[in-house]
Amino acid sequence: MARAFVTGITGQDGSYLAEALLDRGWEVHGLAASPPASPPASPPAGMPSASASAQATVHVGDLTDTPFLAGVLEDVRPDVVVNLAGISSVAASWADPVRCAEVTGLAAVTLLELTWQLQQRHGIPVRWLQASSAEIFGQPNLAAGEAITERTPIAPVNPYGAAKAFAHLATGVYRARGMQASTVILFNHESPRRPHAFVTRKITATVAAIVAGRADKLVLGNRDARRDWGWAPDYVEAMVRAIEHDRADDFVVATGVAHSVGDFVAAAFAGAGIRDWEGLVETDPALVRPADPGVLVGDASKARAELGWTPTVGFEELVARMVAHDLGHLGHLITAD
Ligand code: NAP
C-alpha cells in the first residue's frame, strides 16, 4: 500500500483527494490547520465518498511550523507529499500579502526541501505534487483564441500568483535536482465544498437563499471577468494521475472553455428554476478587485495526452450541482416546471 501526506486535507481539494486515495487503497495522512469538523452523514449529490472503513490520519498544525512538519514527515515516511495547503484566494492575498508569501510561497518550498531531505536521508524515492495555479501567468499576452499552456511565461499580477509562482518554480528546480516533483497548474474548479468566500459559492448560496426567502439580492463586483471553471473531483482525478505518472512534469488542468461571472449567475438562477432574475442582482464597485486578470483559459492537451485526463462535468451541470446542494442545505428541493 502506498502512503500519502496531503496538506490542506480539510479544504475542498484535500477532502476529495483523501477520499480518492483511500478508495484506491492508499494510506492517507494529512495536515490541517485546525481539527476537522465531523464529516456529513451522507455526501451531497454528485459527490464521491470514501469507503466507510477507510479514514485519513489528520495531523493538526501550521504549514509554517517547520520543526513540526519535519517530525510528521519522519514519522509518516510518505511515498508522496501533495501540497494543497495555503492561502487559496486572491482576495485574501491582497488583504495580507506577507502572510500569503509565507504560507503559499515560503512554507511550500520549505516542505519541498523537507521532502527532499527525507528522500536523501532514507534513500527511498518520495514524490512531490504541488497545487500550482493559473494565477502564476497573470494577464498573458495571447492571440485571440489562444489558451494558456505549460510554456506560457510566468508573470503574476497579484500576491497569490507571485507566491504560487515561487513554489511552482522551486518544484522545477527540485525536479532538475533529481526529485520526482510535479505540479498541476489548476484553473478554477468548484464544488459544494468550495468555501463561501469564493464568488462561485457566494452566487450559488445566495441564489438558494433567495429561493428560500432568506435573501433579497445578490451583490457582486466585476461580472465580466471570465474564467475556465471545472468540477473539483475531476481536478483531483488529474492530481491522482499526476502522482501515479512515472515522469514528473508540469500539467495544466483546465476545461479550455471560459465563462463570465455573469454566465455563472445566469446558470445558477436557471439551476434554481428562476427565469426573471436580473432585478435580483446588484453591482458594488467596492467588490471589484485590483488587477483582476480579464480571462484565463487553459489548454490541458498535455494532461490529456500524458495522463489520459479529461474533464467529465460541464459548466451548467457543475453550477446546477452546487445550487442543488445549497438548496438542499436550506431544506428546498428543485421542482421541474
Ligand atoms: P481550500 O479549500 O482553501 O483549502 C486550502 C486548505 O489549506 C484549507 O484547508 C486551509 O485550512 C489550509 N491552510 C491554509 N493555511 C494553512 C496553514 N498556514 N497551515 C496549514 N493549513 C493551512 O483550497 P482548495 O480549493 O482545496 O485548493 C487546493 C490548492 O489548490 C490550494 O493550494 C489552492 O491555492 C490551489 N488552487 C485551487 C484552485 C481552485 O479553483 N480551487 C485553483 C488553482 C489553484 P483552513 O481552512 O483551516 O485555514
XYZ file of C-alpha atoms and ligand atoms in Angstrom:
385
model
C 0.000 0.000 0.000
C 1.280 3.461 -0.861
C 1.258 6.229 1.731
C 0.429 9.881 1.040
C 0.860 13.047 3.091
C -1.621 15.690 1.929
C -1.507 19.246 3.258
C -4.779 21.203 3.210
C -6.669 17.945 3.733
C -9.745 19.680 5.142
C -10.019 22.022 2.140
C -12.115 21.463 -0.969
C -9.473 19.554 -2.939
C -7.819 17.921 0.069
C -11.072 16.306 1.178
C -11.775 14.943 -2.324
C -8.171 13.810 -2.758
C -8.169 11.972 0.577
C -11.351 10.152 -0.486
C -9.969 9.301 -3.924
C -6.719 7.904 -2.491
C -8.469 5.974 0.302
C -10.803 4.451 -2.281
C -7.705 3.298 -4.201
C -6.333 1.623 -1.074
C -3.764 4.259 -0.128
C -2.878 5.071 3.470
C -3.556 8.794 3.801
C -2.105 11.264 6.288
C -2.966 14.924 6.144
C -2.130 18.314 7.589
C -4.980 20.502 8.825
C -4.681 23.977 10.305
C -7.403 23.142 12.824
C -9.151 19.899 13.880
C -11.531 18.735 11.119
C -15.301 19.041 11.652
C -17.269 15.782 11.747
C -17.996 14.507 8.221
C -21.571 14.839 6.939
C -23.848 11.803 7.428
C -24.086 11.429 3.651
C -22.185 13.209 0.861
C -24.039 15.822 -1.217
C -25.485 14.838 -4.603
C -22.913 14.065 -7.253
C -20.089 13.701 -4.736
C -17.718 10.781 -4.388
C -17.341 9.227 -0.959
C -14.652 7.210 0.729
C -15.396 3.663 1.815
C -16.798 3.804 5.334
C -13.961 1.883 6.954
C -11.110 3.912 5.482
C -10.088 7.159 7.135
C -7.236 9.582 6.847
C -4.979 10.340 9.808
C -5.079 14.093 10.385
C -2.108 15.937 11.908
C -3.117 19.362 13.222
C -0.526 22.104 12.787
C 0.579 25.044 10.708
C 2.300 24.759 7.339
C 4.806 27.375 8.504
C 5.835 25.258 11.551
C 8.972 23.673 10.075
C 10.089 21.562 13.099
C 6.561 20.160 13.439
C 6.378 19.256 9.736
C 9.847 17.681 9.818
C 8.711 15.472 12.712
C 5.467 14.457 10.977
C 7.303 13.573 7.750
C 9.839 11.487 9.655
C 7.031 9.632 11.494
C 4.811 9.124 8.437
C 7.559 8.395 5.852
C 5.203 9.065 2.914
C 5.730 7.819 -0.642
C 4.228 11.068 -1.904
C 3.712 14.558 -0.488
C 0.891 16.608 -2.010
C 0.925 20.293 -1.108
C -2.584 21.730 -1.268
C -2.478 23.959 1.822
C -2.218 27.677 1.525
C -3.980 30.995 1.311
C -6.067 29.912 -1.669
C -7.882 33.126 -2.541
C -6.605 36.132 -4.475
C -8.742 38.452 -2.318
C -7.156 37.094 0.897
C -3.705 37.570 -0.622
C -4.419 41.257 -1.218
C -5.639 41.562 2.386
C -2.369 40.117 3.756
C 0.314 39.727 1.053
C 3.088 38.915 3.540
C 1.179 36.066 5.185
C 0.337 34.756 1.704
C 4.030 34.815 0.767
C 4.917 32.993 3.996
C 2.273 30.257 3.706
C 1.647 29.797 -0.024
C 5.219 30.524 -1.109
C 7.918 30.051 1.514
C 6.245 27.274 3.547
C 5.560 25.310 0.343
C 9.227 25.479 -0.631
C 10.283 24.609 2.934
C 8.083 21.498 2.780
C 9.604 20.656 -0.608
C 13.088 20.862 0.918
C 11.978 18.729 3.909
C 10.615 16.149 1.456
C 13.902 16.152 -0.442
C 15.834 15.710 2.831
C 13.573 12.798 3.816
C 14.276 11.126 0.481
C 18.037 11.654 0.781
C 18.177 10.557 4.447
C 16.422 7.251 3.888
C 17.470 6.566 0.307
C 13.881 5.965 -0.795
C 12.135 7.979 -3.521
C 9.476 10.418 -2.314
C 7.259 12.021 -4.948
C 6.053 15.611 -4.706
C 2.951 17.223 -6.178
C 2.405 20.971 -5.880
C -1.003 22.581 -6.441
C 0.021 25.360 -8.787
C -2.384 27.900 -10.235
C -3.370 29.668 -13.436
C -2.757 32.874 -11.465
C 1.023 32.414 -11.947
C 0.519 33.594 -15.558
C -1.116 36.907 -14.653
C -2.501 38.579 -17.761
C -0.753 36.675 -20.567
C -0.391 38.314 -23.935
C -2.127 35.652 -26.011
C -3.558 35.776 -29.512
C -7.340 35.560 -29.863
C -8.480 32.012 -29.129
C -5.087 31.009 -27.705
C -5.115 29.251 -24.343
C -2.528 29.056 -21.551
C -0.112 26.115 -21.691
C 2.766 24.950 -19.512
C 5.055 27.115 -21.701
C 3.199 30.411 -21.193
C 5.530 32.954 -19.472
C 5.095 33.188 -15.706
C 4.192 36.794 -14.832
C 1.785 37.032 -11.867
C -0.198 40.199 -11.165
C -1.311 39.586 -7.568
C 0.326 38.392 -4.308
C -1.308 34.955 -4.556
C 0.031 34.411 -8.063
C 3.517 35.570 -7.019
C 3.608 33.186 -4.033
C 2.336 30.315 -6.177
C 4.924 31.156 -8.852
C 7.729 30.795 -6.274
C 6.511 27.300 -5.253
C 5.925 26.358 -8.897
C 9.426 27.362 -9.987
C 11.002 25.706 -6.936
C 9.267 22.443 -7.878
C 11.012 22.662 -11.262
C 14.332 23.314 -9.508
C 13.961 20.167 -7.359
C 12.886 18.162 -10.431
C 16.119 19.233 -12.123
C 17.900 18.131 -8.925
C 16.585 14.609 -9.498
C 13.349 14.589 -7.498
C 10.097 13.154 -8.876
C 8.439 16.551 -8.418
C 5.391 17.636 -10.427
C 2.895 20.462 -10.486
C -0.718 20.533 -11.536
C -1.444 24.040 -12.850
C -5.030 24.262 -11.706
C -7.576 26.534 -13.299
C -10.635 27.425 -11.221
C -12.587 24.406 -10.021
C -15.691 24.364 -7.932
C -17.965 22.115 -5.912
C -20.377 22.288 -2.987
C -17.247 22.149 -0.799
C -15.950 25.485 -2.121
C -15.714 27.996 0.777
C -18.329 30.778 0.769
C -15.586 33.432 0.378
C -15.296 32.486 -3.316
C -17.612 34.233 -5.780
C -18.953 30.974 -7.215
C -20.133 29.624 -3.877
C -21.363 33.074 -2.871
C -23.524 33.049 -6.002
C -24.987 29.559 -5.522
C -25.549 30.031 -1.773
C -27.195 33.434 -2.278
C -29.404 32.196 -5.123
C -30.527 29.330 -2.862
C -31.152 31.801 -0.031
C -33.257 33.994 -2.377
C -35.339 30.946 -3.352
C -35.763 30.092 0.332
C -36.848 33.670 1.128
C -33.747 34.303 3.262
C -32.070 36.885 0.981
C -33.308 39.647 -1.340
C -30.301 40.451 -3.516
C -27.113 39.039 -4.944
C -24.405 41.746 -4.748
C -21.300 41.230 -6.913
C -18.205 43.020 -8.248
C -16.977 42.581 -11.829
C -19.421 40.325 -13.689
C -17.369 40.432 -16.913
C -14.336 38.571 -15.522
C -14.055 35.311 -17.453
C -12.704 32.097 -16.015
C -12.220 28.474 -17.023
C -14.316 26.674 -14.398
C -14.207 22.912 -13.834
C -15.591 20.341 -11.394
C -13.265 19.844 -8.397
C -13.421 15.996 -8.267
C -12.314 15.954 -11.931
C -9.280 18.066 -10.993
C -8.486 15.767 -8.092
C -8.551 12.853 -10.558
C -5.854 14.728 -12.533
C -3.821 15.028 -9.307
C -4.049 11.262 -8.698
C -2.944 10.583 -12.271
C -0.022 13.025 -11.931
C 1.046 11.297 -8.693
C 0.936 7.875 -10.346
C 2.634 9.057 -13.561
C 6.267 7.976 -13.758
C 7.565 11.110 -15.486
C 7.485 14.252 -13.362
C 6.331 17.392 -15.162
C 4.017 20.414 -15.076
C 0.429 19.754 -16.199
C -2.220 22.359 -16.991
C -5.577 21.139 -15.659
C -8.439 23.065 -17.255
C -11.576 22.640 -19.356
C -10.466 25.008 -22.148
C -13.814 26.845 -22.033
C -14.293 30.300 -20.494
C -17.468 31.629 -18.910
C -18.070 35.001 -17.283
C -19.191 35.582 -13.713
C -22.416 36.787 -15.344
C -22.771 33.387 -17.077
C -22.309 31.739 -13.666
C -25.083 33.900 -12.220
C -27.420 33.035 -15.114
C -26.662 29.308 -14.780
C -27.255 29.456 -11.008
C -30.673 31.105 -11.374
C -31.514 28.642 -14.162
C -30.463 25.792 -11.869
C -32.823 27.145 -9.213
C -35.663 27.422 -11.738
C -35.819 31.272 -11.666
C -36.200 32.940 -15.085
C -36.752 36.592 -14.192
C -33.685 37.353 -12.070
C -31.969 40.480 -13.487
C -33.565 42.733 -10.837
C -32.217 40.480 -8.070
C -28.548 41.204 -8.882
C -26.668 44.400 -7.964
C -23.115 45.592 -8.643
C -20.929 47.015 -5.856
C -17.743 48.739 -7.175
C -16.112 48.100 -3.781
C -16.085 44.389 -4.651
C -14.070 44.894 -7.852
C -10.508 43.608 -7.333
C -7.323 45.464 -8.230
C -5.549 43.887 -11.254
C -8.116 41.205 -11.967
C -6.989 39.183 -14.999
C -9.695 39.534 -17.669
C -9.760 35.977 -18.967
C -7.888 32.811 -18.060
C -8.420 29.742 -20.232
C -6.216 26.664 -20.074
C -5.095 24.150 -22.687
C -4.921 20.731 -20.972
C -3.578 18.897 -24.051
C -0.530 17.640 -22.174
C -2.605 16.235 -19.288
C -4.898 14.615 -21.855
C -2.009 13.080 -23.827
C 0.235 12.011 -20.934
C -2.205 11.392 -18.069
C -5.240 10.366 -20.126
C -7.212 13.025 -18.233
C -10.353 14.792 -19.440
C -12.993 16.739 -17.527
C -16.301 14.884 -17.130
C -18.667 17.582 -15.794
C -19.619 20.629 -17.891
C -20.238 24.196 -16.744
C -24.058 24.182 -16.465
C -24.031 20.817 -14.691
C -21.443 21.889 -12.104
C -23.356 25.090 -11.325
C -26.620 23.123 -11.077
C -24.988 20.652 -8.661
C -23.783 23.479 -6.419
C -27.206 25.168 -6.430
C -28.956 21.855 -5.719
C -26.632 21.273 -2.783
C -27.208 24.766 -1.369
C -30.974 24.457 -1.822
C -30.903 21.055 -0.135
C -28.939 22.588 2.726
C -31.821 25.057 3.221
C -34.390 22.271 3.006
C -35.540 23.187 -0.520
C -35.849 20.830 -3.464
C -35.944 21.971 -7.090
C -39.223 21.032 -8.751
C -39.417 20.595 -12.514
C -41.779 23.027 -14.264
P -9.051 25.484 0.151
O -10.390 24.816 0.144
O -8.966 26.913 0.554
O -8.079 24.625 1.051
C -6.823 25.123 1.470
C -6.505 24.457 2.773
O -5.248 24.938 3.255
C -7.542 24.738 3.849
O -7.979 23.527 4.398
C -6.752 25.558 4.878
O -7.138 25.283 6.200
C -5.345 25.073 4.642
N -4.391 26.043 5.149
C -4.344 27.369 4.878
N -3.339 27.946 5.548
C -2.735 26.946 6.256
C -1.642 26.913 7.148
N -0.955 28.027 7.453
N -1.303 25.734 7.706
C -1.987 24.600 7.422
N -3.043 24.567 6.570
C -3.406 25.739 6.002
O -8.372 25.379 -1.298
P -8.690 24.327 -2.477
O -9.732 24.932 -3.354
O -8.885 22.989 -1.900
O -7.340 24.403 -3.279
C -6.273 23.487 -3.037
C -4.988 24.070 -3.577
O -5.120 24.294 -4.971
C -4.627 25.420 -2.959
O -3.235 25.480 -2.789
C -5.068 26.422 -3.997
O -4.321 27.607 -3.931
C -4.827 25.646 -5.273
N -5.698 26.061 -6.368
C -7.037 25.954 -6.233
C -7.848 26.374 -7.256
C -9.355 26.274 -7.159
O -10.032 26.753 -8.069
N -9.898 25.637 -6.140
C -7.285 26.886 -8.446
C -5.912 26.968 -8.537
C -5.124 26.541 -7.504
P -8.129 26.305 6.969
O -9.351 26.411 6.077
O -8.383 25.628 8.266
O -7.366 27.575 7.070
